[in-house]
XYZ file of C-alpha atoms in Angstrom:
670
model
C -26.497 24.442 21.685
C -24.965 27.676 20.394
C -21.915 27.296 18.213
C -18.554 28.696 19.281
C -16.071 30.753 17.296
C -12.281 30.558 17.485
C -9.340 31.034 15.108
C -8.969 28.289 12.527
C -6.463 25.690 13.694
C -7.214 26.305 17.378
C -10.629 24.714 17.713
C -11.045 22.227 20.538
C -11.800 18.718 19.312
C -12.870 15.426 20.897
C -10.736 13.607 18.309
C -7.588 13.229 20.379
C -4.315 11.493 19.643
C -5.137 9.072 22.467
C -8.491 8.212 20.912
C -6.861 7.556 17.537
C -3.908 5.566 18.828
C -5.189 3.553 21.778
C -7.278 1.011 19.891
C -6.053 1.555 16.352
C -6.815 -1.563 14.310
C -6.277 -2.206 10.616
C -7.637 -5.157 8.677
C -4.687 -6.134 6.515
C -6.196 -9.239 4.876
C -9.180 -11.546 4.599
C -8.973 -15.065 3.200
C -11.132 -18.153 2.758
C -10.456 -21.842 3.217
C -11.505 -23.130 -0.244
C -12.463 -26.543 1.174
C -14.240 -25.794 4.469
C -15.373 -22.274 3.401
C -14.246 -20.855 6.752
C -13.289 -17.171 6.701
C -10.275 -15.608 8.410
C -9.065 -12.016 8.896
C -5.702 -10.555 9.805
C -5.868 -7.628 12.244
C -2.967 -5.293 12.948
C -3.235 -3.942 16.506
C -1.357 -0.802 17.505
C -2.062 -1.484 21.184
C -0.022 -4.696 20.881
C 2.984 -3.105 19.236
C 1.579 -3.533 15.741
C 1.125 -7.293 16.136
C -0.824 -8.972 13.326
C -3.413 -11.481 14.494
C -5.247 -14.185 12.512
C -8.909 -14.244 13.596
C -11.357 -17.047 12.773
C -14.711 -15.661 11.688
C -16.390 -18.812 12.966
C -14.987 -18.716 16.510
C -14.047 -14.992 16.673
C -10.829 -16.126 18.346
C -7.144 -15.975 17.516
C -5.919 -18.972 15.533
C -2.359 -18.752 16.856
C -0.917 -17.936 20.270
C -0.643 -14.575 21.990
C 3.031 -14.229 21.053
C 2.406 -15.008 17.380
C 2.733 -12.179 14.827
C 1.204 -13.113 11.450
C 3.413 -10.916 9.344
C 6.248 -11.284 6.859
C 8.968 -8.978 5.558
C 9.344 -10.552 2.112
C 9.957 -7.638 -0.286
C 10.167 -5.663 2.986
C 6.517 -4.547 2.740
C 5.194 -8.068 3.230
C 1.665 -9.284 2.567
C 0.609 -12.841 1.818
C 1.409 -13.876 5.381
C -1.312 -16.521 5.814
C -3.701 -18.874 4.024
C -6.081 -21.687 4.980
C -6.710 -25.063 3.351
C -8.963 -27.915 4.499
C -9.072 -26.812 8.122
C -5.395 -25.930 8.447
C -4.209 -22.338 8.687
C -0.652 -21.617 7.567
C 1.111 -18.417 8.587
C 4.510 -16.821 8.678
C 5.516 -15.754 12.194
C 7.296 -12.403 12.334
C 8.808 -13.380 15.677
C 11.140 -15.993 14.188
C 10.308 -15.920 10.426
C 9.210 -19.592 10.398
C 5.946 -20.868 8.876
C 3.474 -22.490 11.280
C 0.438 -24.691 10.718
C -2.596 -24.594 13.015
C -5.389 -27.156 13.024
C -7.897 -28.026 15.743
C -5.897 -26.060 18.290
C -2.603 -27.778 17.468
C 0.150 -25.439 16.285
C 3.482 -26.568 14.875
C 6.340 -25.069 12.827
C 6.632 -26.514 9.312
C 9.937 -24.928 8.272
C 13.323 -25.658 9.822
C 14.584 -23.738 12.827
C 16.184 -20.488 11.700
C 18.053 -18.974 14.654
C 19.606 -16.166 12.643
C 16.383 -15.306 10.737
C 18.019 -15.828 7.364
C 14.943 -17.045 5.501
C 11.645 -15.254 4.912
C 8.517 -16.884 3.462
C 5.295 -15.475 2.008
C 2.485 -15.933 -0.527
C 1.702 -19.615 0.007
C -0.355 -21.980 -2.115
C -1.265 -25.585 -1.250
C -1.110 -28.381 -3.810
C -4.736 -29.540 -4.229
C -3.809 -33.256 -4.288
C -0.646 -33.530 -2.191
C -1.890 -31.141 0.427
C 1.133 -31.284 2.713
C 3.186 -29.608 -0.037
C 3.079 -25.811 -0.260
C 4.733 -23.510 -2.754
C 5.955 -20.198 -1.329
C 8.262 -17.303 -2.017
C 11.607 -17.825 -0.307
C 13.734 -14.756 0.389
C 17.249 -15.764 1.437
C 19.145 -13.234 3.579
C 22.201 -15.410 4.176
C 24.264 -12.641 2.612
C 22.180 -9.790 3.943
C 22.845 -6.787 1.742
C 20.386 -5.245 -0.747
C 22.479 -6.535 -3.651
C 22.917 -10.081 -2.391
C 19.473 -11.096 -1.067
C 18.225 -14.021 -3.175
C 14.589 -14.641 -4.147
C 13.085 -17.866 -5.442
C 10.089 -20.192 -5.267
C 10.339 -23.134 -2.896
C 8.327 -26.177 -1.808
C 7.572 -26.540 1.893
C 6.826 -30.086 3.091
C 4.581 -29.461 6.075
C 4.801 -33.083 7.248
C 8.590 -33.282 7.274
C 9.206 -29.570 7.977
C 11.639 -29.321 5.062
C 12.170 -26.747 2.324
C 13.375 -27.519 -1.202
C 13.970 -25.279 -4.195
C 11.406 -25.180 -7.022
C 12.279 -22.154 -9.195
C 15.655 -20.501 -8.726
C 18.276 -19.122 -11.104
C 21.828 -17.829 -10.968
C 20.357 -14.320 -11.171
C 18.346 -14.723 -7.958
C 19.974 -11.581 -6.556
C 18.145 -9.384 -9.099
C 14.928 -11.419 -9.380
C 11.537 -11.424 -7.667
C 8.562 -13.785 -7.504
C 4.953 -13.403 -6.441
C 1.532 -15.044 -6.570
C 2.255 -18.749 -7.127
C -1.065 -20.418 -7.951
C -1.846 -24.093 -8.666
C -4.482 -24.979 -11.237
C -7.511 -26.784 -9.744
C -6.023 -30.192 -10.680
C -2.551 -29.266 -9.470
C -1.062 -30.113 -12.867
C 0.038 -26.548 -13.582
C 1.549 -23.679 -11.641
C 1.391 -19.981 -12.526
C 3.393 -17.187 -10.946
C 4.522 -13.602 -11.435
C 8.160 -12.723 -12.044
C 10.166 -9.537 -12.519
C 13.726 -8.406 -12.094
C 15.755 -5.250 -11.635
C 15.363 -2.490 -12.637
C 11.593 -3.124 -12.914
C 9.010 -2.846 -10.214
C 6.169 -5.406 -10.520
C 3.765 -2.829 -12.001
C 6.349 -1.833 -14.630
C 7.457 -5.133 -16.154
C 5.749 -7.938 -14.239
C 5.544 -11.191 -16.217
C 3.288 -14.221 -15.815
C 4.759 -17.688 -16.249
C 3.014 -21.069 -16.432
C 4.642 -24.492 -16.064
C 3.607 -28.152 -15.877
C 3.818 -29.664 -12.386
C 5.232 -33.172 -11.811
C 4.968 -35.184 -8.610
C 7.656 -37.709 -7.659
C 6.036 -40.346 -5.431
C 9.399 -41.805 -4.395
C 10.758 -38.551 -2.999
C 7.409 -36.804 -2.348
C 8.615 -33.726 -4.195
C 7.419 -31.447 -6.984
C 9.230 -30.336 -10.120
C 8.327 -28.191 -13.145
C 8.721 -28.467 -16.891
C 7.627 -26.622 -20.043
C 7.908 -23.228 -18.370
C 6.283 -20.632 -20.598
C 5.999 -16.839 -20.514
C 2.339 -16.038 -21.188
C 2.043 -12.303 -20.475
C 4.029 -9.200 -19.598
C 7.248 -7.749 -20.932
C 10.237 -6.388 -19.026
C 10.274 -2.589 -18.800
C 7.206 -2.279 -21.005
C 4.089 -4.243 -19.995
C 2.943 -5.355 -16.574
C 0.975 -8.557 -15.978
C -0.051 -9.270 -12.384
C -2.304 -11.337 -10.119
C -2.615 -14.730 -11.875
C -5.730 -16.738 -10.915
C -6.945 -19.984 -12.490
C -10.542 -19.895 -13.763
C -10.248 -23.585 -14.694
C -7.545 -26.119 -15.503
C -7.319 -24.600 -18.969
C -7.826 -20.879 -18.364
C -5.739 -18.408 -16.372
C -6.940 -14.901 -15.533
C -4.657 -11.966 -14.719
C -4.406 -8.194 -15.115
C -2.399 -6.597 -17.917
C -1.783 -2.943 -18.779
C -1.074 -3.570 -22.450
C -3.825 -1.040 -23.248
C -2.212 1.433 -20.792
C -4.940 0.525 -18.304
C -4.736 -2.606 -16.141
C -7.724 -4.583 -17.433
C -8.608 -8.258 -16.996
C -6.945 -10.710 -19.427
C -6.954 -14.485 -19.952
C -4.507 -17.132 -21.103
C -5.456 -20.469 -22.662
C -3.481 -22.909 -24.766
C -4.989 -21.176 -27.793
C -4.020 -17.577 -27.031
C -3.534 -14.715 -24.615
C -6.166 -11.998 -24.981
C -8.177 -9.372 -23.096
C -11.330 -10.627 -21.392
C -13.267 -7.423 -22.047
C -14.550 -6.812 -25.563
C -13.254 -3.229 -25.440
C -10.767 -1.386 -23.257
C -12.117 0.089 -20.036
C -10.070 3.174 -19.213
C -9.851 2.238 -15.556
C -7.310 0.195 -13.630
C -8.578 -3.159 -12.343
C -5.861 -3.413 -9.695
C -3.582 -1.323 -7.516
C 0.221 -1.553 -7.812
C 1.448 -4.596 -5.911
C 3.432 -2.970 -3.139
C 2.330 -5.852 -0.932
C 1.684 -9.481 -1.782
C -1.623 -11.261 -2.357
C -3.941 -8.236 -2.495
C -6.241 -9.458 -5.268
C -8.819 -7.133 -6.813
C -10.909 -9.839 -8.488
C -12.306 -13.301 -7.772
C -14.384 -15.925 -9.525
C -18.113 -15.923 -8.896
C -18.968 -19.428 -10.090
C -17.180 -22.776 -9.959
C -17.105 -23.014 -13.763
C -15.087 -19.810 -14.020
C -17.495 -17.997 -16.347
C -17.994 -14.848 -14.259
C -15.802 -12.752 -11.982
C -16.262 -9.951 -9.509
C -13.758 -7.165 -10.275
C -12.728 -3.981 -8.504
C -11.819 -1.050 -10.748
C -10.772 2.505 -9.931
C -12.785 5.463 -11.166
C -12.136 9.032 -10.006
C -9.977 7.698 -7.183
C -12.645 5.372 -5.767
C -13.363 1.663 -6.051
C -16.237 0.428 -8.214
C -17.499 -3.154 -8.527
C -18.121 -4.942 -11.809
C -19.469 -8.381 -12.596
C -17.505 -9.491 -15.657
C -18.856 -12.164 -17.990
C -15.645 -13.876 -19.073
C -17.286 -15.707 -21.971
C -18.872 -12.662 -23.614
C -16.431 -9.956 -22.517
C -19.241 -7.828 -21.098
C -19.515 -6.296 -17.649
C -22.164 -4.830 -15.357
C -21.542 -2.338 -12.578
C -22.983 -3.148 -9.179
C -24.827 0.028 -8.265
C -26.477 -0.051 -4.891
C -26.917 2.548 -2.169
C -25.670 0.011 0.367
C -22.290 -0.038 -1.376
C -20.478 2.971 -0.002
C -16.934 1.633 0.107
C -14.371 3.898 -1.514
C -11.599 1.293 -1.197
C -12.083 -2.440 -1.767
C -9.149 -4.795 -1.169
C -8.419 -8.506 -0.696
C -11.267 -9.802 -2.844
C -11.739 -13.546 -2.323
C -14.330 -16.079 -3.483
C -16.417 -17.840 -0.834
C -18.997 -19.749 -2.905
C -21.161 -19.223 -5.974
C -21.925 -15.499 -6.275
C -20.631 -14.881 -2.759
C -17.316 -13.197 -1.995
C -15.510 -11.434 0.834
C -13.339 -8.322 0.903
C -11.931 -5.641 3.173
C -13.592 -2.287 2.624
C -12.964 1.304 3.646
C -15.562 4.082 3.747
C -15.369 7.879 3.871
C -17.647 8.273 6.882
C -17.255 5.063 8.916
C -14.590 2.622 10.091
C -13.286 -0.091 7.792
C -14.700 -3.595 7.822
C -14.325 -7.143 6.606
C -17.349 -7.724 4.411
C -19.328 -10.560 2.880
C -21.357 -9.919 -0.263
C -23.921 -12.187 -1.941
C -25.224 -11.384 -5.426
C -28.711 -12.582 -6.350
C -30.769 -12.707 -9.536
C -29.919 -11.815 -13.111
C -29.217 -8.180 -12.157
C -26.779 -9.219 -9.381
C -28.497 -7.446 -6.497
C -25.936 -7.235 -3.670
C -26.482 -8.062 -0.032
C -23.634 -6.783 2.144
C -22.898 -8.151 5.599
C -20.293 -6.859 8.068
C -18.102 -9.667 9.366
C -15.670 -7.596 11.398
C -15.229 -3.855 11.966
C -12.186 -1.793 12.857
C -14.344 0.404 15.098
C -13.061 0.517 18.638
C -15.308 -1.224 21.161
C -13.944 0.788 24.079
C -13.697 4.319 22.654
C -16.503 6.799 23.173
C -18.267 7.764 19.934
C -17.362 11.077 18.348
C -20.115 13.690 17.925
C -22.405 13.295 14.953
C -21.440 15.490 12.031
C -17.775 15.851 12.969
C -16.423 13.939 9.968
C -15.236 16.100 7.084
C -16.146 14.316 3.854
C -13.810 14.205 0.848
C -14.327 16.428 -2.187
C -12.483 15.053 -5.259
C -11.006 17.784 -7.471
C -9.291 18.034 -10.834
C -7.116 20.922 -11.954
C -4.863 21.762 -14.867
C -1.100 22.179 -14.770
C 1.459 23.229 -17.380
C 0.846 21.603 -20.735
C -2.874 21.417 -20.000
C -2.375 18.200 -18.034
C -4.952 17.118 -15.474
C -3.890 16.493 -11.875
C -6.111 15.042 -9.152
C -6.611 16.067 -5.539
C -8.998 15.484 -2.632
C -10.063 18.355 -0.367
C -11.370 18.162 3.217
C -12.886 21.350 4.633
C -12.570 22.410 8.297
C -15.488 20.829 10.117
C -16.619 20.672 13.715
C -20.331 20.939 14.689
C -19.362 22.813 17.840
C -17.942 25.715 15.796
C -19.582 28.139 13.410
C -16.288 29.417 12.042
C -13.407 31.684 12.951
C -13.491 34.445 15.528
C -11.188 36.452 13.248
C -13.108 38.363 10.558
C -12.490 37.139 7.003
C -9.946 34.565 8.153
C -9.356 31.648 5.817
C -8.242 28.324 7.295
C -4.640 27.136 7.290
C -4.129 24.065 5.130
C -2.208 20.811 5.503
C -1.106 19.551 2.076
C -0.353 15.839 2.338
C 1.852 13.992 -0.156
C 1.367 10.216 -0.362
C 4.205 7.719 -0.438
C 5.257 5.416 -3.222
C 5.593 7.549 -5.256
C 3.603 5.027 -7.331
C 0.768 5.150 -4.832
C -2.634 6.700 -4.321
C -4.151 8.704 -1.494
C -7.662 7.314 -1.303
C -10.838 8.884 0.048
C -11.358 6.583 3.031
C -11.886 7.771 6.587
C -8.533 8.641 8.132
C -8.722 9.881 11.701
C -5.465 11.815 11.371
C -7.109 14.010 8.720
C -10.186 14.393 10.904
C -7.949 15.272 13.860
C -6.833 18.338 11.913
C -10.081 19.279 10.140
C -11.961 19.148 13.452
C -9.465 21.725 14.779
C -10.178 24.119 11.941
C -7.558 23.115 9.382
C -8.261 22.399 5.748
C -6.613 19.228 4.431
C -5.564 18.590 0.844
C -4.343 15.289 -0.627
C -2.600 15.689 -3.982
C -2.483 12.636 -6.251
C 0.315 14.149 -8.290
C 1.560 12.920 -11.667
C 2.996 9.462 -11.000
C 0.131 8.341 -8.771
C -1.521 5.010 -9.463
C -5.053 4.025 -10.495
C -5.341 6.649 -13.250
C -3.677 4.521 -15.927
C -0.079 3.726 -16.840
C 0.501 6.980 -18.734
C -0.285 8.972 -15.566
C 2.210 6.856 -13.586
C 4.882 7.321 -16.245
C 4.643 11.122 -16.078
C 6.987 10.922 -13.109
C 9.699 8.887 -14.846
C 12.826 11.035 -14.891
C 10.940 13.798 -13.095
C 10.838 12.733 -9.425
C 11.373 15.826 -7.315
C 10.240 18.066 -10.175
C 6.753 17.110 -11.380
C 5.471 15.983 -7.987
C 6.618 19.260 -6.437
C 5.167 21.435 -9.204
C 1.845 19.561 -8.997
C 1.653 20.256 -5.254
C 2.452 23.931 -5.735
C 0.014 24.090 -8.650
C -2.718 22.583 -6.497
C -2.391 25.344 -3.886
C -2.325 28.002 -6.600
C -5.335 26.603 -8.451
C -8.557 28.662 -8.167
C -10.408 25.671 -6.717
C -8.059 25.556 -3.703
C -6.725 29.107 -3.317
C -10.262 30.429 -2.908
C -10.832 28.115 0.068
C -7.648 28.368 2.137
C -5.022 30.783 3.417
C -2.297 30.004 0.869
C 0.304 31.747 3.051
C -0.425 29.312 5.862
C -0.039 25.987 4.109
C 2.028 23.155 5.549
C 3.411 20.396 3.337
C 3.881 16.964 4.852
C 4.516 13.389 3.785
C 6.132 10.079 4.614
C 8.656 8.007 2.660
C 8.452 9.192 -0.975
C 6.027 11.844 0.289
C 8.710 12.901 2.743
C 11.127 13.307 -0.149
C 8.645 15.481 -2.066
C 8.222 17.552 1.083
C 11.970 18.067 1.379
C 12.336 18.715 -2.354
C 9.618 21.368 -2.281
C 11.327 23.401 0.424
C 14.957 22.927 -0.641
C 15.783 22.117 -4.258
C 16.874 24.928 -6.566
C 14.398 23.558 -9.125
C 11.488 24.209 -6.750
C 9.942 27.658 -6.973
C 8.550 27.018 -3.498
C 12.032 26.934 -1.944
C 12.915 30.419 -3.171
C 9.949 32.274 -1.698
C 9.190 30.154 1.376
C 5.959 29.122 -0.299
C 5.109 26.686 2.505
C 4.769 28.032 6.022
C 5.631 24.733 7.704
C 6.669 21.181 6.825
C 6.774 17.662 8.263
C 9.055 14.989 6.833
C 8.457 11.441 8.053
C 11.245 9.021 7.032
C 11.770 10.744 3.674
C 14.706 10.398 1.279
C 17.194 13.270 1.472
C 20.225 11.792 -0.304
C 19.677 9.848 -3.543
C 23.113 8.249 -3.556
C 22.762 7.099 0.048
C 19.250 5.781 -0.666
C 20.515 3.751 -3.634
C 23.148 2.171 -1.398
C 21.148 1.554 1.765
C 17.551 0.757 0.847
C 16.179 -2.779 0.617
C 16.345 -5.030 -2.452
C 12.739 -4.501 -3.595
C 13.262 -0.782 -4.293
C 16.985 -0.855 -5.004
C 16.619 0.100 -8.686
C 13.297 1.958 -8.447
C 15.099 5.271 -8.185
C 16.875 4.834 -11.542
C 13.674 5.220 -13.562
C 12.333 7.922 -11.282
C 15.446 10.035 -11.842
C 15.961 9.048 -15.491
C 19.235 7.115 -15.286
C 22.007 5.759 -13.095
C 24.408 7.830 -11.005
C 27.101 7.187 -13.597
C 24.877 8.323 -16.473
C 23.399 11.468 -14.902
C 25.456 12.408 -11.810
C 24.241 16.024 -11.860
C 20.584 14.966 -11.697
C 21.295 12.695 -8.733
C 23.019 15.588 -6.983
C 20.420 18.197 -7.890
C 17.508 16.049 -6.677
C 19.097 15.353 -3.272
C 17.702 17.805 -0.684
C 20.697 17.250 1.590
C 22.867 19.351 -0.722
C 20.395 22.226 -0.597
C 19.646 22.368 3.108
C 20.843 25.990 3.179
C 17.768 26.836 1.077
C 15.405 25.548 3.738
C 13.710 28.542 5.292
C 10.504 26.625 6.056
C 10.378 25.304 9.640
C 10.827 21.528 9.355
C 9.708 18.723 11.666
C 11.447 15.355 11.121
C 9.985 12.047 12.349
C 11.945 8.809 11.859
C 11.928 5.161 12.937
C 15.293 3.925 14.185
C 14.780 0.448 12.691
C 13.721 1.622 9.222
C 15.343 -0.547 6.505
C 13.557 1.185 3.607
C 14.710 4.732 4.380
C 17.368 4.289 7.088
C 17.807 6.908 9.844
C 20.961 8.300 8.193
C 18.674 9.911 5.599
C 17.091 12.033 8.307
C 20.277 12.768 10.225
C 22.008 14.178 7.147
C 19.259 16.682 6.374
C 18.973 17.670 10.048
C 22.720 18.319 10.273
C 22.617 20.441 7.130
C 19.771 22.603 8.426
C 21.478 23.103 11.776
C 24.711 24.161 10.052
C 22.822 26.728 7.985
C 21.010 27.929 11.129
C 17.606 26.808 9.893
C 14.621 25.863 12.029
C 14.336 22.101 12.558
C 12.970 19.745 15.202
C 13.412 15.961 15.121
C 12.067 12.892 16.904
C 13.408 9.353 16.448
C 11.419 6.310 17.567
C 13.047 3.111 18.802
C 11.514 -0.135 17.552
C 9.703 1.510 14.634
C 10.378 0.569 11.040
C 8.936 2.192 7.894
C 5.785 3.759 9.307
C 4.229 3.738 12.762
C 2.808 0.537 14.241
C 2.648 1.060 18.007
C 0.108 3.121 19.920
C 2.791 5.114 21.699
C 4.462 6.236 18.495
C 1.169 6.979 16.757
C 0.120 9.237 19.613
C 3.436 11.075 19.818
C 3.689 11.575 16.049
C 0.196 13.085 15.866
C 0.803 15.456 18.766
C 4.268 16.487 17.576
C 2.822 17.413 14.182
C -0.091 19.448 15.564
C 2.165 21.290 17.995
C 4.595 22.030 15.167
C 1.963 23.653 12.968
C 0.609 25.640 15.877
C 4.089 26.962 16.715
C 5.224 27.594 13.155
C 2.169 28.962 11.334
C -1.054 29.177 13.381
C -0.340 30.994 16.640
C 2.132 33.518 15.138
C -0.525 34.561 12.593
C -3.226 34.796 15.270
C -0.937 36.901 17.466
C -0.487 39.482 14.727
């Protein structure tokens, strides 16, 4: 069939907002019952209002009832909502915040009734001997302000449905816990700890303690608590996992890259014989997302995920010798590997994302001395009801590196306009408009997995550019720390530098570039078009912009955001409000709304506790007062990000229409 020609940005595409939103499913976790070896997945379904569902791989059915939502808001971002042990599945229920146990079709709550939803639980581990006792994170919202929420470790008695304290201090209002893990015998417990102003990837610490069981009271207690790795504000140790009763594995960035380490009674040391300049984990924004697992019951080998050039790679690590072997196989085409979990000897499961296909829950078996992998799909996120898109419509990622001031390298990923029905533009010599997307975090990473929103735009003739600006994760700690004190400066200049770089400017119409982002990416978007420090704000560098739930007022953010990120901003800006008041003012877009000449679309959830709606209202009011061009849409029932099909669809269409109105059709008309 002959190809058509039309202006870039106005191509017709079968990738519709309806097709993306109607059956949108994300696999948020996969976990294994260590006794029965049964496998379970957690699916998040947009068509059910973002409900998270525990699915048994054996029965392919839901473990809990239709009204059950297997999700938690511990640390606000959640994770670690469910586990399984000896045939029982335990899960937090987002509906009422209680923990439930399901076995053989029987479902019961195992924490006390909590009418006011004061207590949140996550990241469970079952005692291997006294199996009705679970350790969990307890987040107490009795005094529900960001500065008074209390975090601790607790013991849940699933038989009596009681909760008792295990690790709690007078400083619980500034402390955090994660990843409690019993040793195989149950005689020891390890966990991660950090406190304000650190985030877990900045100063996470691993503790180990002896566990004591009181048979009279059927309770657990700890003694001989010992710090074994990590240092506040300096070194991050994360993801503790027992290799045996005497050896604990974890990740540490002491070398400036998060490599695998071990702790024994003798010492704490790196597992690898030499530093691998790759990160073996992502920052722990959510709970229980492990990037490594043991391959044998003796704990001598592990499967590890590392990040190289913005993509996941798999290594088999020999813990005894400190050597490692990369699993290279044409069948391994996953660019993101998460939730790695042991199933049996040399068999593990994970959730994987690809660049050219939907995500999946996977099982992998390694055979022979060279560890030949056999991959098996357990569950796919592909929609069963949606019609397939035409072959060749997916625009594949092109990773790029470019230099910025000081000869520093910055990373980006480019997606070219692509639609097999079109041969190009009907306008001679036209270059495509570009959507520059800024990821959240800001300690995050925009990966190279298939994202239908990007394909929605590239199939309409847009170019798409993801910038992993200085401060992004998975390129080592030094790259993350480039942003300290420079949030709103370095991220903005990296985005502008990306568009100006020869690699990008030769491919796109630089005068028709939109900048967009959510959360921290929304802040960078606002900063780029408003702050006096941004060269882009003075010359209307960006033709259009979309801010989704982004920070506009630093002082308001520091007062209103949730506990987990309450002090995050201090390091990002370089000090407290009292220490550097001018910086706090000068990095707040709300005070510079008169500079905003770029047409701005604002999208915001009305129930957002991370970046509350007031952040969006203040910037909107400022633009209106200065007679700028702004359009806004607020969504009831949505929190930090979109979960429901209706919102997903509207957000996609609002954004496309905005770019068409503000930078595509006006250019075509002239």
